[in-house]
């Protein structure tokens, strides 16, 4: 194979690794050394673009609507977003393994066990996040359609949802090189638009805001726990970070990879979630789009709406890209592009239900609180495995699926990982507090939601102890 000079996107011409604007044909197979280029700092823009987010404004406003004060809300925002460090840490495995995160996870679940885990975390939860973000964009797009004089009916709503979904899937289909180059530009453009929105929000915000009836005692503790779970659910959902680092050279600094990934997501997430909280001090954010449009000049409203839609496309483009790789990792005989389309169709169906049947804010809060029951323990297991192995993954061995291979374990299942995931998930479920389910331990403790710390701590401890006792992970 003849290679050519690297592009600014960090990819080179050659089979499986095309330049931006060309379809990426590589799936979960190893990325050869000659096709790796770029530097970890590129990851900052890749992770910033999807997190310059309208959904962040909605989530920030939710904290105030729950009855928290502004300082309390900001404290939760700062603390909950620290879990982006976990997303950064597991990203460091991408260049070392040279393959996707959905393949690396065979190390901690086993070849067969990993398939079942990916159906839940890589398919269903990914599709649910696609639906969640597309719902946010669709609310904005439907509002813009009404401003343009289109009828306000289910047919128009469905058409808007399908158009946004189709445009998003194009990003995922074109793949890594396009994502890196496109997101660098989008992170700048979206930041400019949202900074303008921030300016109007700050001008209208009440910095001395206090709730009419400030929360105290158990009610305050419960609200803080729920708020933390909502904020932290986003970084915990991004177990796909190795997918976007695997094209970097193998000798890239793992600290730099973790740092640029975490920082790229943390900064915009904190900034714009805080802006959402500030907006709720004076605006009625039960209808966030109408509230924000009410303080923006008329000419800027369409720009804002388009930015909301584009941001969601950036966010979901990344999710759909990784979900397609997860489908391949399970063993479904689909090329990467049909796999992306499959997960996209599932997400679009869920979006249609969320918009046409369910309330948007209810969808957001319920979804974010429930997914941590799975994503928190899953992230804890991934981080623990990387630490125990000291990030020494072998991509060629991970891709072996034959009986008796290095990650076959016992009948294809690494029971240490499955046990950790199940015990962590059950623990989280006992501590979660949502609108339709409150775990028994949360009830005993006054409706306090400790699903994330409890679930992650138990999962990490069980995995570490079981792997050490059974000696399934060799000491480095």
CSV table of N, CA, C and O in Angstrom, one decimal, residues 72-130:
chain,number,residue,atom,x,y,z
A,72,UNK,N,-25.6,26.6,44.9
A,72,UNK,CA,-25.8,25.2,45.0
A,72,UNK,C,-25.8,24.6,43.6
A,72,UNK,O,-25.1,23.5,43.4
A,73,UNK,N,-26.5,25.2,42.7
A,73,UNK,CA,-26.5,24.6,41.3
A,73,UNK,C,-25.1,24.6,40.7
A,73,UNK,O,-24.7,23.7,40.0
A,74,UNK,N,-24.4,25.8,40.8
A,74,UNK,CA,-23.1,25.9,40.2
A,74,UNK,C,-22.1,24.9,40.9
A,74,UNK,O,-21.3,24.3,40.2
A,75,UNK,N,-22.2,24.7,42.2
A,75,UNK,CA,-21.4,23.7,42.8
A,75,UNK,C,-21.6,22.3,42.3
A,75,UNK,O,-20.7,21.5,42.0
A,76,UNK,N,-22.9,21.9,42.0
A,76,UNK,CA,-23.2,20.6,41.5
A,76,UNK,C,-22.7,20.5,40.1
A,76,UNK,O,-22.2,19.4,39.7
A,77,UNK,N,-22.8,21.6,39.3
A,77,UNK,CA,-22.3,21.6,37.9
A,77,UNK,C,-20.8,21.3,37.9
A,77,UNK,O,-20.3,20.5,37.1
A,78,UNK,N,-20.1,22.0,38.7
A,78,UNK,CA,-18.6,21.9,38.8
A,78,UNK,C,-18.2,20.4,39.2
A,78,UNK,O,-17.3,19.8,38.6
A,79,UNK,N,-18.9,19.9,40.2
A,79,UNK,CA,-18.6,18.6,40.7
A,79,UNK,C,-19.0,17.5,39.8
A,79,UNK,O,-18.2,16.5,39.5
A,80,UNK,N,-20.2,17.5,39.3
A,80,UNK,CA,-20.7,16.5,38.4
A,80,UNK,C,-19.9,16.3,37.1
A,80,UNK,O,-19.7,15.2,36.6
A,81,UNK,N,-19.5,17.4,36.6
A,81,UNK,CA,-18.7,17.4,35.3
A,81,UNK,C,-17.3,16.9,35.5
A,81,UNK,O,-16.6,16.6,34.5
A,82,UNK,N,-16.8,16.8,36.8
A,82,UNK,CA,-15.5,16.2,37.0
A,82,UNK,C,-15.4,14.8,36.5
A,82,UNK,O,-14.3,14.3,36.3
A,83,UNK,N,-16.5,14.1,36.3
A,83,UNK,CA,-16.5,12.7,35.8
A,83,UNK,C,-16.0,12.6,34.4
A,83,UNK,O,-15.9,11.5,33.9
A,84,UNK,N,-15.9,13.8,33.7
A,84,UNK,CA,-15.3,13.7,32.4
A,84,UNK,C,-13.8,13.2,32.5
A,84,UNK,O,-13.3,12.7,31.5
A,85,UNK,N,-13.2,13.2,33.6
A,85,UNK,CA,-11.9,12.6,33.8
A,85,UNK,C,-11.9,11.1,33.5
A,85,UNK,O,-11.0,10.6,32.9
A,86,UNK,N,-13.0,10.5,33.8
A,86,UNK,CA,-13.2,9.0,33.5
A,86,UNK,C,-13.2,8.8,32.0
A,86,UNK,O,-12.5,7.9,31.5
A,87,UNK,N,-13.9,9.7,31.3
A,87,UNK,CA,-14.0,9.6,29.8
A,87,UNK,C,-12.6,9.8,29.3
A,87,UNK,O,-12.2,9.1,28.3
A,88,UNK,N,-11.8,10.7,29.8
A,88,UNK,CA,-10.5,11.0,29.3
A,88,UNK,C,-9.6,9.8,29.6
A,88,UNK,O,-8.8,9.4,28.7
A,89,UNK,N,-9.7,9.2,30.8
A,89,UNK,CA,-8.8,8.1,31.2
A,89,UNK,C,-8.9,6.9,30.2
A,89,UNK,O,-8.0,6.4,29.7
A,90,UNK,N,-10.2,6.5,29.9
A,90,UNK,CA,-10.3,5.4,29.1
A,90,UNK,C,-10.0,5.7,27.6
A,90,UNK,O,-9.7,4.8,26.8
A,91,UNK,N,-10.0,7.0,27.2
A,91,UNK,CA,-9.6,7.3,25.9
A,91,UNK,C,-8.2,6.9,25.6
A,91,UNK,O,-7.8,6.7,24.5
A,92,UNK,N,-7.3,6.9,26.7
A,92,UNK,CA,-5.9,6.6,26.5
A,92,UNK,C,-5.7,5.2,26.0
A,92,UNK,O,-4.6,4.9,25.5
A,93,UNK,N,-6.7,4.3,26.1
A,93,UNK,CA,-6.5,3.0,25.6
A,93,UNK,C,-6.7,2.9,24.1
A,93,UNK,O,-6.2,1.9,23.5
A,94,UNK,N,-7.2,3.9,23.4
A,94,UNK,CA,-7.4,3.9,22.0
A,94,UNK,C,-6.2,3.8,21.2
A,94,UNK,O,-6.0,2.8,20.4
A,95,UNK,N,-5.2,4.7,21.3
A,95,UNK,CA,-3.9,4.5,20.6
A,95,UNK,C,-3.1,3.3,20.9
A,95,UNK,O,-2.5,2.7,20.0
A,96,UNK,N,-3.2,2.8,22.1
A,96,UNK,CA,-2.4,1.6,22.5
A,96,UNK,C,-3.0,0.4,21.8
A,96,UNK,O,-2.3,-0.4,21.3
A,97,UNK,N,-4.3,0.2,21.9
A,97,UNK,CA,-5.0,-0.9,21.3
A,97,UNK,C,-5.1,-0.8,19.8
A,97,UNK,O,-5.1,-1.8,19.0
A,98,UNK,N,-5.3,0.4,19.3
A,98,UNK,CA,-5.5,0.7,17.9
A,98,UNK,C,-6.8,0.2,17.3
A,98,UNK,O,-7.0,0.0,16.1
A,99,UNK,N,-7.8,0.0,18.2
A,99,UNK,CA,-9.1,-0.4,17.8
A,99,UNK,C,-10.1,0.3,18.7
A,99,UNK,O,-9.8,1.2,19.5
A,100,UNK,N,-11.4,0.0,18.5
A,100,UNK,CA,-12.5,0.8,19.1
A,100,UNK,C,-12.6,0.4,20.6
A,100,UNK,O,-12.2,-0.7,21.0
A,101,UNK,N,-13.3,1.2,21.3
A,101,UNK,CA,-13.6,1.0,22.7
A,101,UNK,C,-14.5,-0.3,22.9
A,101,UNK,O,-14.4,-1.0,23.9
A,102,UNK,N,-15.4,-0.5,21.9
A,102,UNK,CA,-16.2,-1.7,22.0
A,102,UNK,C,-15.5,-3.0,21.8
A,102,UNK,O,-16.0,-4.1,22.2
A,103,UNK,N,-14.3,-3.0,21.3
A,103,UNK,CA,-13.4,-4.1,21.2
A,103,UNK,C,-12.6,-4.2,22.5
A,103,UNK,O,-12.3,-5.3,23.1
A,104,UNK,N,-12.1,-3.1,22.9
A,104,UNK,CA,-11.2,-3.1,24.2
A,104,UNK,C,-12.0,-3.6,25.3
A,104,UNK,O,-11.5,-4.3,26.2
A,105,UNK,N,-13.3,-3.4,25.4
A,105,UNK,CA,-14.2,-3.9,26.5
A,105,UNK,C,-14.2,-5.4,26.5
A,105,UNK,O,-14.7,-6.0,27.5
A,106,UNK,N,-13.7,-6.1,25.5
A,106,UNK,CA,-13.6,-7.6,25.6
A,106,UNK,C,-12.7,-8.0,26.7
A,106,UNK,O,-12.8,-9.1,27.3
A,107,UNK,N,-11.7,-7.1,27.0
A,107,UNK,CA,-10.8,-7.4,28.1
A,107,UNK,C,-11.4,-7.5,29.4
A,107,UNK,O,-11.0,-8.3,30.3
A,108,UNK,N,-12.5,-6.8,29.7
A,108,UNK,CA,-13.1,-6.9,31.0
A,108,UNK,C,-14.5,-7.6,31.0
A,108,UNK,O,-15.0,-7.8,32.1
A,109,UNK,N,-15.0,-8.0,29.8
A,109,UNK,CA,-16.3,-8.8,29.8
A,109,UNK,C,-16.1,-10.1,29.2
A,109,UNK,O,-17.0,-11.0,29.3
A,110,UNK,N,-15.0,-10.3,28.4
A,110,UNK,CA,-14.8,-11.6,27.7
A,110,UNK,C,-15.5,-11.4,26.3
A,110,UNK,O,-16.3,-10.6,26.1
A,111,UNK,N,-15.0,-12.3,25.4
A,111,UNK,CA,-15.5,-12.2,24.0
A,111,UNK,C,-17.0,-12.4,23.9
A,111,UNK,O,-17.7,-11.6,23.2
A,112,UNK,N,-17.6,-13.4,24.6
A,112,UNK,CA,-19.0,-13.6,24.5
A,112,UNK,C,-19.8,-12.6,25.4
A,112,UNK,O,-20.8,-12.0,25.1
A,113,UNK,N,-19.3,-12.5,26.7
A,113,UNK,CA,-19.9,-11.6,27.6
A,113,UNK,C,-20.0,-10.2,27.1
A,113,UNK,O,-21.0,-9.5,27.4
A,114,UNK,N,-19.0,-9.8,26.4
A,114,UNK,CA,-19.0,-8.4,25.8
A,114,UNK,C,-20.1,-8.1,24.8
A,114,UNK,O,-20.7,-7.0,24.8
A,115,UNK,N,-20.5,-9.2,24.1
A,115,UNK,CA,-21.6,-9.0,23.2
A,115,UNK,C,-22.9,-8.6,23.9
A,115,UNK,O,-23.6,-7.7,23.4
A,116,UNK,N,-23.2,-9.3,25.0
A,116,UNK,CA,-24.4,-9.0,25.7
A,116,UNK,C,-24.4,-7.6,26.3
A,116,UNK,O,-25.4,-6.9,26.3
A,117,UNK,N,-23.2,-7.2,26.9
A,117,UNK,CA,-23.1,-5.9,27.4
A,117,UNK,C,-23.2,-4.8,26.4
A,117,UNK,O,-23.9,-3.8,26.6
A,118,UNK,N,-22.7,-5.0,25.2
A,118,UNK,CA,-22.8,-4.0,24.1
A,118,UNK,C,-24.2,-3.8,23.6
A,118,UNK,O,-24.6,-2.7,23.2
A,119,UNK,N,-25.0,-4.9,23.6
A,119,UNK,CA,-26.4,-4.7,23.2
A,119,UNK,C,-27.1,-3.7,24.1
A,119,UNK,O,-27.9,-2.9,23.7
A,120,UNK,N,-26.7,-3.7,25.4
A,120,UNK,CA,-27.3,-2.8,26.3
A,120,UNK,C,-26.7,-1.4,26.3
A,120,UNK,O,-27.3,-0.4,26.0
A,121,UNK,N,-25.3,-1.4,26.4
A,121,UNK,CA,-24.6,-0.1,26.5
A,121,UNK,C,-24.4,0.5,25.1
A,121,UNK,O,-24.4,1.8,25.0
A,122,UNK,N,-24.1,-0.3,24.1
A,122,UNK,CA,-23.7,0.2,22.8
A,122,UNK,C,-24.8,0.4,21.9
A,122,UNK,O,-24.7,1.1,20.9
A,123,UNK,N,-26.0,-0.3,22.1
A,123,UNK,CA,-27.1,-0.2,21.2
A,123,UNK,C,-28.3,0.6,21.9
A,123,UNK,O,-28.6,1.7,21.5
A,124,UNK,N,-28.8,0.0,22.9
A,124,UNK,CA,-30.1,0.6,23.5
A,124,UNK,C,-29.8,1.9,24.1
A,124,UNK,O,-30.5,2.9,23.9
A,125,UNK,N,-28.8,2.0,25.0
A,125,UNK,CA,-28.5,3.3,25.6
A,125,UNK,C,-28.0,4.4,24.6
A,125,UNK,O,-28.4,5.5,24.6
A,126,UNK,N,-27.2,3.9,23.6
A,126,UNK,CA,-26.8,4.8,22.5
A,126,UNK,C,-28.0,5.3,21.8
A,126,UNK,O,-28.1,6.5,21.5
A,127,UNK,N,-28.9,4.5,21.4
A,127,UNK,CA,-30.1,4.9,20.7
A,127,UNK,C,-31.0,5.8,21.6
A,127,UNK,O,-31.5,6.8,21.1
A,128,UNK,N,-31.0,5.6,22.9
A,128,UNK,CA,-31.7,6.4,23.8
A,128,UNK,C,-31.1,7.8,23.8
A,128,UNK,O,-31.8,8.9,23.9
A,129,UNK,N,-29.8,7.9,23.8
A,129,UNK,CA,-29.1,9.2,23.8
A,129,UNK,C,-29.3,9.9,22.5
A,129,UNK,O,-29.4,11.2,22.4
A,130,UNK,N,-29.3,9.2,21.4
A,130,UNK,CA,-29.7,9.8,20.1
A,130,UNK,C,-31.0,10.4,20.2
A,130,UNK,O,-31.2,11.5,19.7
